[in-house]
């Protein structure tokens, strides 16, 4: 996680209040809504983003704040510089999108908007799949597990997104990078 991603997760006032309530001991959505004055829908949306970003963990229905993420970010200034260099596409908007959702070869979260989702996943796909090469499903799963660790999305969903968004093609449990799939950058 980069400092930008962390700041982005907490930049929204509702998400910040929800995270603060969890830090102060609220452990269920109902407790969070009561502590923050937010509606159930606002709490659910904020929790979705915070858990997807790795700032909140759900342990059998009990929510906890992953406050150790702040120390991680502070201890890794070089990581933030590397992430900027790896996502420098010449397009400021795309670079910002990639820095928000990608840390090196790890997916930090999956954008909800399809165009943004395609851009992020195509970026990673073009880093890990070679044009013209066919990959058995097991190899694809291994690659995607590496991306999805900590993203809040499992590798199967990511594989499905890659096919649905025309980044990868599939036939008989074999996958390949589509030649017309742009990097999204």
mmCIF file with all atom_site columns, C-alpha atoms in Angstrom:
data_model
loop_
_atom_site.group_PDB
_atom_site.id
_atom_site.type_symbol
_atom_site.label_atom_id
_atom_site.label_alt_id
_atom_site.label_comp_id
_atom_site.label_asym_id
_atom_site.label_entity_id
_atom_site.label_seq_id
_atom_site.pdbx_PDB_ins_code
_atom_site.Cartn_x
_atom_site.Cartn_y
_atom_site.Cartn_z
_atom_site.occupancy
_atom_site.B_iso_or_equiv
_atom_site.pdbx_formal_charge
_atom_site.auth_seq_id
_atom_site.auth_comp_id
_atom_site.auth_asym_id
_atom_site.auth_atom_id
_atom_site.pdbx_PDB_model_num
ATOM 1   C CA . UNK A 1 1   ? 0.000   0.000   0.000   1.00 0.00 ? 1   UNK A CA 1
ATOM 2   C CA . UNK A 1 2   ? 1.248   3.434   -0.858  1.00 0.00 ? 2   UNK A CA 1
ATOM 3   C CA . UNK A 1 3   ? 0.714   6.660   1.069   1.00 0.00 ? 3   UNK A CA 1
ATOM 4   C CA . UNK A 1 4   ? -1.527  7.851   -1.767  1.00 0.00 ? 4   UNK A CA 1
ATOM 5   C CA . UNK A 1 5   ? -3.754  4.791   -1.519  1.00 0.00 ? 5   UNK A CA 1
ATOM 6   C CA . UNK A 1 6   ? -3.963  5.144   2.247   1.00 0.00 ? 6   UNK A CA 1
ATOM 7   C CA . UNK A 1 7   ? -4.803  8.835   1.986   1.00 0.00 ? 7   UNK A CA 1
ATOM 8   C CA . UNK A 1 8   ? -7.343  8.098   -0.739  1.00 0.00 ? 8   UNK A CA 1
ATOM 9   C CA . UNK A 1 9   ? -9.123  5.537   1.423   1.00 0.00 ? 9   UNK A CA 1
ATOM 10  C CA . UNK A 1 10  ? -9.463  8.026   4.268   1.00 0.00 ? 10  UNK A CA 1
ATOM 11  C CA . UNK A 1 11  ? -10.061 11.154  2.157   1.00 0.00 ? 11  UNK A CA 1
ATOM 12  C CA . UNK A 1 12  ? -13.804 10.566  2.127   1.00 0.00 ? 12  UNK A CA 1
ATOM 13  C CA . UNK A 1 13  ? -15.419 11.952  5.299   1.00 0.00 ? 13  UNK A CA 1
ATOM 14  C CA . UNK A 1 14  ? -17.782 9.004   5.765   1.00 0.00 ? 14  UNK A CA 1
ATOM 15  C CA . UNK A 1 15  ? -14.985 6.442   5.342   1.00 0.00 ? 15  UNK A CA 1
ATOM 16  C CA . UNK A 1 16  ? -12.856 8.381   7.811   1.00 0.00 ? 16  UNK A CA 1
ATOM 17  C CA . UNK A 1 17  ? -15.684 8.423   10.373  1.00 0.00 ? 17  UNK A CA 1
ATOM 18  C CA . UNK A 1 18  ? -16.368 4.712   9.847   1.00 0.00 ? 18  UNK A CA 1
ATOM 19  C CA . UNK A 1 19  ? -12.678 3.849   10.222  1.00 0.00 ? 19  UNK A CA 1
ATOM 20  C CA . UNK A 1 20  ? -12.440 6.030   13.343  1.00 0.00 ? 20  UNK A CA 1
ATOM 21  C CA . UNK A 1 21  ? -15.451 4.313   14.887  1.00 0.00 ? 21  UNK A CA 1
ATOM 22  C CA . UNK A 1 22  ? -13.829 0.922   14.321  1.00 0.00 ? 22  UNK A CA 1
ATOM 23  C CA . UNK A 1 23  ? -10.554 2.131   15.849  1.00 0.00 ? 23  UNK A CA 1
ATOM 24  C CA . UNK A 1 24  ? -12.546 3.310   18.877  1.00 0.00 ? 24  UNK A CA 1
ATOM 25  C CA . UNK A 1 25  ? -14.196 -0.089  19.298  1.00 0.00 ? 25  UNK A CA 1
ATOM 26  C CA . UNK A 1 26  ? -17.274 -0.308  17.086  1.00 0.00 ? 26  UNK A CA 1
ATOM 27  C CA . UNK A 1 27  ? -17.254 -3.853  15.747  1.00 0.00 ? 27  UNK A CA 1
ATOM 28  C CA . UNK A 1 28  ? -20.474 -4.223  13.759  1.00 0.00 ? 28  UNK A CA 1
ATOM 29  C CA . UNK A 1 29  ? -22.136 -2.137  11.057  1.00 0.00 ? 29  UNK A CA 1
ATOM 30  C CA . UNK A 1 30  ? -24.969 -1.278  13.484  1.00 0.00 ? 30  UNK A CA 1
ATOM 31  C CA . UNK A 1 31  ? -22.489 -0.031  16.094  1.00 0.00 ? 31  UNK A CA 1
ATOM 32  C CA . UNK A 1 32  ? -20.663 1.995   13.436  1.00 0.00 ? 32  UNK A CA 1
ATOM 33  C CA . UNK A 1 33  ? -23.904 3.568   12.183  1.00 0.00 ? 33  UNK A CA 1
ATOM 34  C CA . UNK A 1 34  ? -24.837 4.483   15.746  1.00 0.00 ? 34  UNK A CA 1
ATOM 35  C CA . UNK A 1 35  ? -21.409 5.975   16.493  1.00 0.00 ? 35  UNK A CA 1
ATOM 36  C CA . UNK A 1 36  ? -21.099 7.933   13.241  1.00 0.00 ? 36  UNK A CA 1
ATOM 37  C CA . UNK A 1 37  ? -24.663 8.916   12.432  1.00 0.00 ? 37  UNK A CA 1
ATOM 38  C CA . UNK A 1 38  ? -24.190 7.433   8.950   1.00 0.00 ? 38  UNK A CA 1
ATOM 39  C CA . UNK A 1 39  ? -26.931 5.451   7.247   1.00 0.00 ? 39  UNK A CA 1
ATOM 40  C CA . UNK A 1 40  ? -26.647 1.683   6.888   1.00 0.00 ? 40  UNK A CA 1
ATOM 41  C CA . UNK A 1 41  ? -25.991 2.118   3.156   1.00 0.00 ? 41  UNK A CA 1
ATOM 42  C CA . UNK A 1 42  ? -23.219 4.682   3.771   1.00 0.00 ? 42  UNK A CA 1
ATOM 43  C CA . UNK A 1 43  ? -21.624 2.354   6.322   1.00 0.00 ? 43  UNK A CA 1
ATOM 44  C CA . UNK A 1 44  ? -21.833 -0.614  3.923   1.00 0.00 ? 44  UNK A CA 1
ATOM 45  C CA . UNK A 1 45  ? -20.228 1.368   1.077   1.00 0.00 ? 45  UNK A CA 1
ATOM 46  C CA . UNK A 1 46  ? -17.474 2.680   3.337   1.00 0.00 ? 46  UNK A CA 1
ATOM 47  C CA . UNK A 1 47  ? -16.783 -0.801  4.725   1.00 0.00 ? 47  UNK A CA 1
ATOM 48  C CA . UNK A 1 48  ? -16.605 -2.211  1.215   1.00 0.00 ? 48  UNK A CA 1
ATOM 49  C CA . UNK A 1 49  ? -13.880 0.281   0.266   1.00 0.00 ? 49  UNK A CA 1
ATOM 50  C CA . UNK A 1 50  ? -12.023 0.002   3.588   1.00 0.00 ? 50  UNK A CA 1
ATOM 51  C CA . UNK A 1 51  ? -11.954 -3.798  3.612   1.00 0.00 ? 51  UNK A CA 1
ATOM 52  C CA . UNK A 1 52  ? -11.034 -3.885  -0.084  1.00 0.00 ? 52  UNK A CA 1
ATOM 53  C CA . UNK A 1 53  ? -8.176  -1.507  0.661   1.00 0.00 ? 53  UNK A CA 1
ATOM 54  C CA . UNK A 1 54  ? -6.960  -3.582  3.587   1.00 0.00 ? 54  UNK A CA 1
ATOM 55  C CA . UNK A 1 55  ? -7.676  -1.039  6.336   1.00 0.00 ? 55  UNK A CA 1
ATOM 56  C CA . UNK A 1 56  ? -10.499 -3.042  7.912   1.00 0.00 ? 56  UNK A CA 1
ATOM 57  C CA . UNK A 1 57  ? -10.654 -6.781  8.518   1.00 0.00 ? 57  UNK A CA 1
ATOM 58  C CA . UNK A 1 58  ? -13.822 -8.797  9.058   1.00 0.00 ? 58  UNK A CA 1
ATOM 59  C CA . UNK A 1 59  ? -13.127 -11.631 11.488  1.00 0.00 ? 59  UNK A CA 1
ATOM 60  C CA . UNK A 1 60  ? -16.312 -13.703 11.687  1.00 0.00 ? 60  UNK A CA 1
ATOM 61  C CA . UNK A 1 61  ? -18.560 -10.666 11.710  1.00 0.00 ? 61  UNK A CA 1
ATOM 62  C CA . UNK A 1 62  ? -16.374 -8.598  14.034  1.00 0.00 ? 62  UNK A CA 1
ATOM 63  C CA . UNK A 1 63  ? -14.710 -5.643  12.334  1.00 0.00 ? 63  UNK A CA 1
ATOM 64  C CA . UNK A 1 64  ? -11.195 -4.589  13.297  1.00 0.00 ? 64  UNK A CA 1
ATOM 65  C CA . UNK A 1 65  ? -8.952  -1.787  12.086  1.00 0.00 ? 65  UNK A CA 1
ATOM 66  C CA . UNK A 1 66  ? -5.665  -2.746  10.452  1.00 0.00 ? 66  UNK A CA 1
ATOM 67  C CA . UNK A 1 67  ? -3.761  0.155   11.987  1.00 0.00 ? 67  UNK A CA 1
ATOM 68  C CA . UNK A 1 68  ? -0.445  -1.538  11.204  1.00 0.00 ? 68  UNK A CA 1
ATOM 69  C CA . UNK A 1 69  ? -0.910  -0.389  7.609   1.00 0.00 ? 69  UNK A CA 1
ATOM 70  C CA . UNK A 1 70  ? 0.134   3.131   8.669   1.00 0.00 ? 70  UNK A CA 1
ATOM 71  C CA . UNK A 1 71  ? 3.514   1.852   9.894   1.00 0.00 ? 71  UNK A CA 1
ATOM 72  C CA . UNK A 1 72  ? 3.922   -0.138  6.676   1.00 0.00 ? 72  UNK A CA 1
ATOM 73  C CA . UNK A 1 73  ? 3.468   2.998   4.604   1.00 0.00 ? 73  UNK A CA 1
ATOM 74  C CA . UNK A 1 74  ? 5.849   5.026   6.750   1.00 0.00 ? 74  UNK A CA 1
ATOM 75  C CA . UNK A 1 75  ? 8.543   2.356   6.585   1.00 0.00 ? 75  UNK A CA 1
ATOM 76  C CA . UNK A 1 76  ? 8.376   2.097   2.816   1.00 0.00 ? 76  UNK A CA 1
ATOM 77  C CA . UNK A 1 77  ? 9.035   5.480   1.160   1.00 0.00 ? 77  UNK A CA 1
ATOM 78  C CA . UNK A 1 78  ? 11.076  3.751   -1.549  1.00 0.00 ? 78  UNK A CA 1
ATOM 79  C CA . UNK A 1 79  ? 8.066   1.551   -2.301  1.00 0.00 ? 79  UNK A CA 1
ATOM 80  C CA . UNK A 1 80  ? 5.971   4.614   -3.004  1.00 0.00 ? 80  UNK A CA 1
ATOM 81  C CA . UNK A 1 81  ? 8.619   5.995   -5.379  1.00 0.00 ? 81  UNK A CA 1
ATOM 82  C CA . UNK A 1 82  ? 8.865   2.620   -7.129  1.00 0.00 ? 82  UNK A CA 1
ATOM 83  C CA . UNK A 1 83  ? 5.084   2.452   -7.536  1.00 0.00 ? 83  UNK A CA 1
ATOM 84  C CA . UNK A 1 84  ? 5.070   5.895   -9.148  1.00 0.00 ? 84  UNK A CA 1
ATOM 85  C CA . UNK A 1 85  ? 7.820   4.862   -11.581 1.00 0.00 ? 85  UNK A CA 1
ATOM 86  C CA . UNK A 1 86  ? 6.109   1.577   -12.481 1.00 0.00 ? 86  UNK A CA 1
ATOM 87  C CA . UNK A 1 87  ? 2.794   3.245   -13.184 1.00 0.00 ? 87  UNK A CA 1
ATOM 88  C CA . UNK A 1 88  ? 4.150   6.247   -15.093 1.00 0.00 ? 88  UNK A CA 1
ATOM 89  C CA . UNK A 1 89  ? 2.197   6.002   -18.320 1.00 0.00 ? 89  UNK A CA 1
ATOM 90  C CA . UNK A 1 90  ? 2.501   9.558   -19.564 1.00 0.00 ? 90  UNK A CA 1
ATOM 91  C CA . UNK A 1 91  ? -1.188  10.064  -18.777 1.00 0.00 ? 91  UNK A CA 1
ATOM 92  C CA . UNK A 1 92  ? -1.619  11.595  -15.332 1.00 0.00 ? 92  UNK A CA 1
ATOM 93  C CA . UNK A 1 93  ? -5.148  10.212  -14.851 1.00 0.00 ? 93  UNK A CA 1
ATOM 94  C CA . UNK A 1 94  ? -4.164  6.659   -15.759 1.00 0.00 ? 94  UNK A CA 1
ATOM 95  C CA . UNK A 1 95  ? -1.000  6.848   -13.660 1.00 0.00 ? 95  UNK A CA 1
ATOM 96  C CA . UNK A 1 96  ? -3.037  8.013   -10.660 1.00 0.00 ? 96  UNK A CA 1
ATOM 97  C CA . UNK A 1 97  ? -5.564  5.199   -11.222 1.00 0.00 ? 97  UNK A CA 1
ATOM 98  C CA . UNK A 1 98  ? -2.798  2.604   -11.348 1.00 0.00 ? 98  UNK A CA 1
ATOM 99  C CA . UNK A 1 99  ? -1.073  4.006   -8.250  1.00 0.00 ? 99  UNK A CA 1
ATOM 100 C CA . UNK A 1 100 ? -4.399  3.820   -6.447  1.00 0.00 ? 100 UNK A CA 1
ATOM 101 C CA . UNK A 1 101 ? -5.112  0.186   -7.300  1.00 0.00 ? 101 UNK A CA 1
ATOM 102 C CA . UNK A 1 102 ? -1.691  -1.385  -7.988  1.00 0.00 ? 102 UNK A CA 1
ATOM 103 C CA . UNK A 1 103 ? 1.408   -1.705  -5.810  1.00 0.00 ? 103 UNK A CA 1
ATOM 104 C CA . UNK A 1 104 ? 4.168   -3.307  -7.856  1.00 0.00 ? 104 UNK A CA 1
ATOM 105 C CA . UNK A 1 105 ? 2.652   -6.602  -8.925  1.00 0.00 ? 105 UNK A CA 1
ATOM 106 C CA . UNK A 1 106 ? -0.077  -6.591  -6.280  1.00 0.00 ? 106 UNK A CA 1
ATOM 107 C CA . UNK A 1 107 ? -3.638  -5.550  -6.815  1.00 0.00 ? 107 UNK A CA 1
ATOM 108 C CA . UNK A 1 108 ? -4.759  -3.326  -3.926  1.00 0.00 ? 108 UNK A CA 1
ATOM 109 C CA . UNK A 1 109 ? -8.391  -3.383  -4.964  1.00 0.00 ? 109 UNK A CA 1
ATOM 110 C CA . UNK A 1 110 ? -10.602 -3.657  -8.003  1.00 0.00 ? 110 UNK A CA 1
ATOM 111 C CA . UNK A 1 111 ? -12.248 -0.491  -9.320  1.00 0.00 ? 111 UNK A CA 1
ATOM 112 C CA . UNK A 1 112 ? -16.031 -0.652  -9.464  1.00 0.00 ? 112 UNK A CA 1
ATOM 113 C CA . UNK A 1 113 ? -16.263 1.217   -12.789 1.00 0.00 ? 113 UNK A CA 1
ATOM 114 C CA . UNK A 1 114 ? -15.756 -1.148  -15.716 1.00 0.00 ? 114 UNK A CA 1
ATOM 115 C CA . UNK A 1 115 ? -13.467 1.142   -17.729 1.00 0.00 ? 115 UNK A CA 1
ATOM 116 C CA . UNK A 1 116 ? -11.185 1.689   -14.762 1.00 0.00 ? 116 UNK A CA 1
ATOM 117 C CA . UNK A 1 117 ? -11.301 -2.016  -13.880 1.00 0.00 ? 117 UNK A CA 1
ATOM 118 C CA . UNK A 1 118 ? -10.237 -2.879  -17.428 1.00 0.00 ? 118 UNK A CA 1
ATOM 119 C CA . UNK A 1 119 ? -7.376  -0.358  -17.333 1.00 0.00 ? 119 UNK A CA 1
ATOM 120 C CA . UNK A 1 120 ? -6.007  -1.736  -14.065 1.00 0.00 ? 120 UNK A CA 1
ATOM 121 C CA . UNK A 1 121 ? -6.360  -5.413  -14.984 1.00 0.00 ? 121 UNK A CA 1
ATOM 122 C CA . UNK A 1 122 ? -5.007  -4.900  -18.521 1.00 0.00 ? 122 UNK A CA 1
ATOM 123 C CA . UNK A 1 123 ? -1.960  -3.148  -17.035 1.00 0.00 ? 123 UNK A CA 1
ATOM 124 C CA . UNK A 1 124 ? -1.207  -6.145  -14.817 1.00 0.00 ? 124 UNK A CA 1
ATOM 125 C CA . UNK A 1 125 ? -2.017  -8.662  -17.558 1.00 0.00 ? 125 UNK A CA 1
ATOM 126 C CA . UNK A 1 126 ? 0.449   -7.062  -19.942 1.00 0.00 ? 126 UNK A CA 1
ATOM 127 C CA . UNK A 1 127 ? 3.125   -7.297  -17.258 1.00 0.00 ? 127 UNK A CA 1
ATOM 128 C CA . UNK A 1 128 ? 2.559   -11.029 -16.653 1.00 0.00 ? 128 UNK A CA 1
ATOM 129 C CA . UNK A 1 129 ? 1.239   -12.621 -19.850 1.00 0.00 ? 129 UNK A CA 1
ATOM 130 C CA . UNK A 1 130 ? 3.222   -12.747 -23.080 1.00 0.00 ? 130 UNK A CA 1
ATOM 131 C CA . UNK A 1 131 ? 1.398   -12.143 -26.365 1.00 0.00 ? 131 UNK A CA 1
ATOM 132 C CA . UNK A 1 132 ? 0.909   -15.318 -28.367 1.00 0.00 ? 132 UNK A CA 1
ATOM 133 C CA . UNK A 1 133 ? 1.576   -17.637 -25.430 1.00 0.00 ? 133 UNK A CA 1
ATOM 134 C CA . UNK A 1 134 ? -1.155  -19.938 -24.135 1.00 0.00 ? 134 UNK A CA 1
ATOM 135 C CA . UNK A 1 135 ? -1.499  -20.620 -20.411 1.00 0.00 ? 135 UNK A CA 1
ATOM 136 C CA . UNK A 1 136 ? -3.285  -23.518 -18.712 1.00 0.00 ? 136 UNK A CA 1
ATOM 137 C CA . UNK A 1 137 ? -5.858  -22.481 -16.124 1.00 0.00 ? 137 UNK A CA 1
ATOM 138 C CA . UNK A 1 138 ? -3.594  -23.617 -13.270 1.00 0.00 ? 138 UNK A CA 1
ATOM 139 C CA . UNK A 1 139 ? -0.810  -21.254 -14.395 1.00 0.00 ? 139 UNK A CA 1
ATOM 140 C CA . UNK A 1 140 ? -3.289  -18.386 -14.756 1.00 0.00 ? 140 UNK A CA 1
ATOM 141 C CA . UNK A 1 141 ? -4.600  -19.087 -11.253 1.00 0.00 ? 141 UNK A CA 1
ATOM 142 C CA . UNK A 1 142 ? -1.067  -19.040 -9.835  1.00 0.00 ? 142 UNK A CA 1
ATOM 143 C CA . UNK A 1 143 ? -0.354  -15.661 -11.443 1.00 0.00 ? 143 UNK A CA 1
ATOM 144 C CA . UNK A 1 144 ? -3.662  -14.192 -10.302 1.00 0.00 ? 144 UNK A CA 1
ATOM 145 C CA . UNK A 1 145 ? -3.265  -15.445 -6.736  1.00 0.00 ? 145 UNK A CA 1
ATOM 146 C CA . UNK A 1 146 ? -0.075  -13.390 -6.557  1.00 0.00 ? 146 UNK A CA 1
ATOM 147 C CA . UNK A 1 147 ? -1.957  -10.305 -7.711  1.00 0.00 ? 147 UNK A CA 1
ATOM 148 C CA . UNK A 1 148 ? -4.991  -10.774 -5.512  1.00 0.00 ? 148 UNK A CA 1
ATOM 149 C CA . UNK A 1 149 ? -3.314  -11.430 -2.152  1.00 0.00 ? 149 UNK A CA 1
ATOM 150 C CA . UNK A 1 150 ? -4.749  -8.735  0.111   1.00 0.00 ? 150 UNK A CA 1
ATOM 151 C CA . UNK A 1 151 ? -6.934  -7.121  -2.551  1.00 0.00 ? 151 UNK A CA 1
ATOM 152 C CA . UNK A 1 152 ? -10.262 -8.243  -1.154  1.00 0.00 ? 152 UNK A CA 1
ATOM 153 C CA . UNK A 1 153 ? -11.029 -10.028 -4.437  1.00 0.00 ? 153 UNK A CA 1
ATOM 154 C CA . UNK A 1 154 ? -10.240 -13.658 -5.120  1.00 0.00 ? 154 UNK A CA 1
ATOM 155 C CA . UNK A 1 155 ? -8.288  -14.880 -8.135  1.00 0.00 ? 155 UNK A CA 1
ATOM 156 C CA . UNK A 1 156 ? -11.350 -16.571 -9.668  1.00 0.00 ? 156 UNK A CA 1
ATOM 157 C CA . UNK A 1 157 ? -13.243 -13.270 -9.833  1.00 0.00 ? 157 UNK A CA 1
ATOM 158 C CA . UNK A 1 158 ? -10.195 -11.563 -11.331 1.00 0.00 ? 158 UNK A CA 1
ATOM 159 C CA . UNK A 1 159 ? -9.888  -14.305 -13.959 1.00 0.00 ? 159 UNK A CA 1
ATOM 160 C CA . UNK A 1 160 ? -13.564 -13.863 -14.835 1.00 0.00 ? 160 UNK A CA 1
ATOM 161 C CA . UNK A 1 161 ? -13.121 -10.064 -15.071 1.00 0.00 ? 161 UNK A CA 1
ATOM 162 C CA . UNK A 1 162 ? -10.133 -10.502 -17.408 1.00 0.00 ? 162 UNK A CA 1
ATOM 163 C CA . UNK A 1 163 ? -12.207 -12.636 -19.780 1.00 0.00 ? 163 UNK A CA 1
ATOM 164 C CA . UNK A 1 164 ? -15.368 -10.512 -19.526 1.00 0.00 ? 164 UNK A CA 1
ATOM 165 C CA . UNK A 1 165 ? -13.383 -7.318  -20.166 1.00 0.00 ? 165 UNK A CA 1
ATOM 166 C CA . UNK A 1 166 ? -11.710 -8.868  -23.251 1.00 0.00 ? 166 UNK A CA 1
ATOM 167 C CA . UNK A 1 167 ? -8.217  -8.725  -21.796 1.00 0.00 ? 167 UNK A CA 1
ATOM 168 C CA . UNK A 1 168 ? -7.766  -12.513 -21.900 1.00 0.00 ? 168 UNK A CA 1
ATOM 169 C CA . UNK A 1 169 ? -9.406  -15.039 -24.200 1.00 0.00 ? 169 UNK A CA 1
ATOM 170 C CA . UNK A 1 170 ? -10.273 -18.569 -23.125 1.00 0.00 ? 170 UNK A CA 1
ATOM 171 C CA . UNK A 1 171 ? -10.934 -21.910 -24.747 1.00 0.00 ? 171 UNK A CA 1
ATOM 172 C CA . UNK A 1 172 ? -10.882 -25.387 -23.176 1.00 0.00 ? 172 UNK A CA 1
ATOM 173 C CA . UNK A 1 173 ? -9.322  -24.152 -19.889 1.00 0.00 ? 173 UNK A CA 1
ATOM 174 C CA . UNK A 1 174 ? -6.510  -22.431 -21.804 1.00 0.00 ? 174 UNK A CA 1
ATOM 175 C CA . UNK A 1 175 ? -6.016  -18.660 -21.645 1.00 0.00 ? 175 UNK A CA 1
ATOM 176 C CA . UNK A 1 176 ? -4.082  -16.142 -23.725 1.00 0.00 ? 176 UNK A CA 1
ATOM 177 C CA . UNK A 1 177 ? -3.631  -12.398 -23.901 1.00 0.00 ? 177 UNK A CA 1
ATOM 178 C CA . UNK A 1 178 ? -5.864  -10.840 -26.545 1.00 0.00 ? 178 UNK A CA 1
ATOM 179 C CA . UNK A 1 179 ? -3.745  -9.146  -29.187 1.00 0.00 ? 179 UNK A CA 1
ATOM 180 C CA . UNK A 1 180 ? -6.113  -6.199  -29.474 1.00 0.00 ? 180 UNK A CA 1
ATOM 181 C CA . UNK A 1 181 ? -6.242  -5.751  -25.675 1.00 0.00 ? 181 UNK A CA 1
ATOM 182 C CA . UNK A 1 182 ? -4.501  -2.458  -25.019 1.00 0.00 ? 182 UNK A CA 1
ATOM 183 C CA . UNK A 1 183 ? -2.534  -1.995  -21.845 1.00 0.00 ? 183 UNK A CA 1
ATOM 184 C CA . UNK A 1 184 ? -5.051  0.562   -20.697 1.00 0.00 ? 184 UNK A CA 1
ATOM 185 C CA . UNK A 1 185 ? -2.159  2.925   -20.142 1.00 0.00 ? 185 UNK A CA 1
#
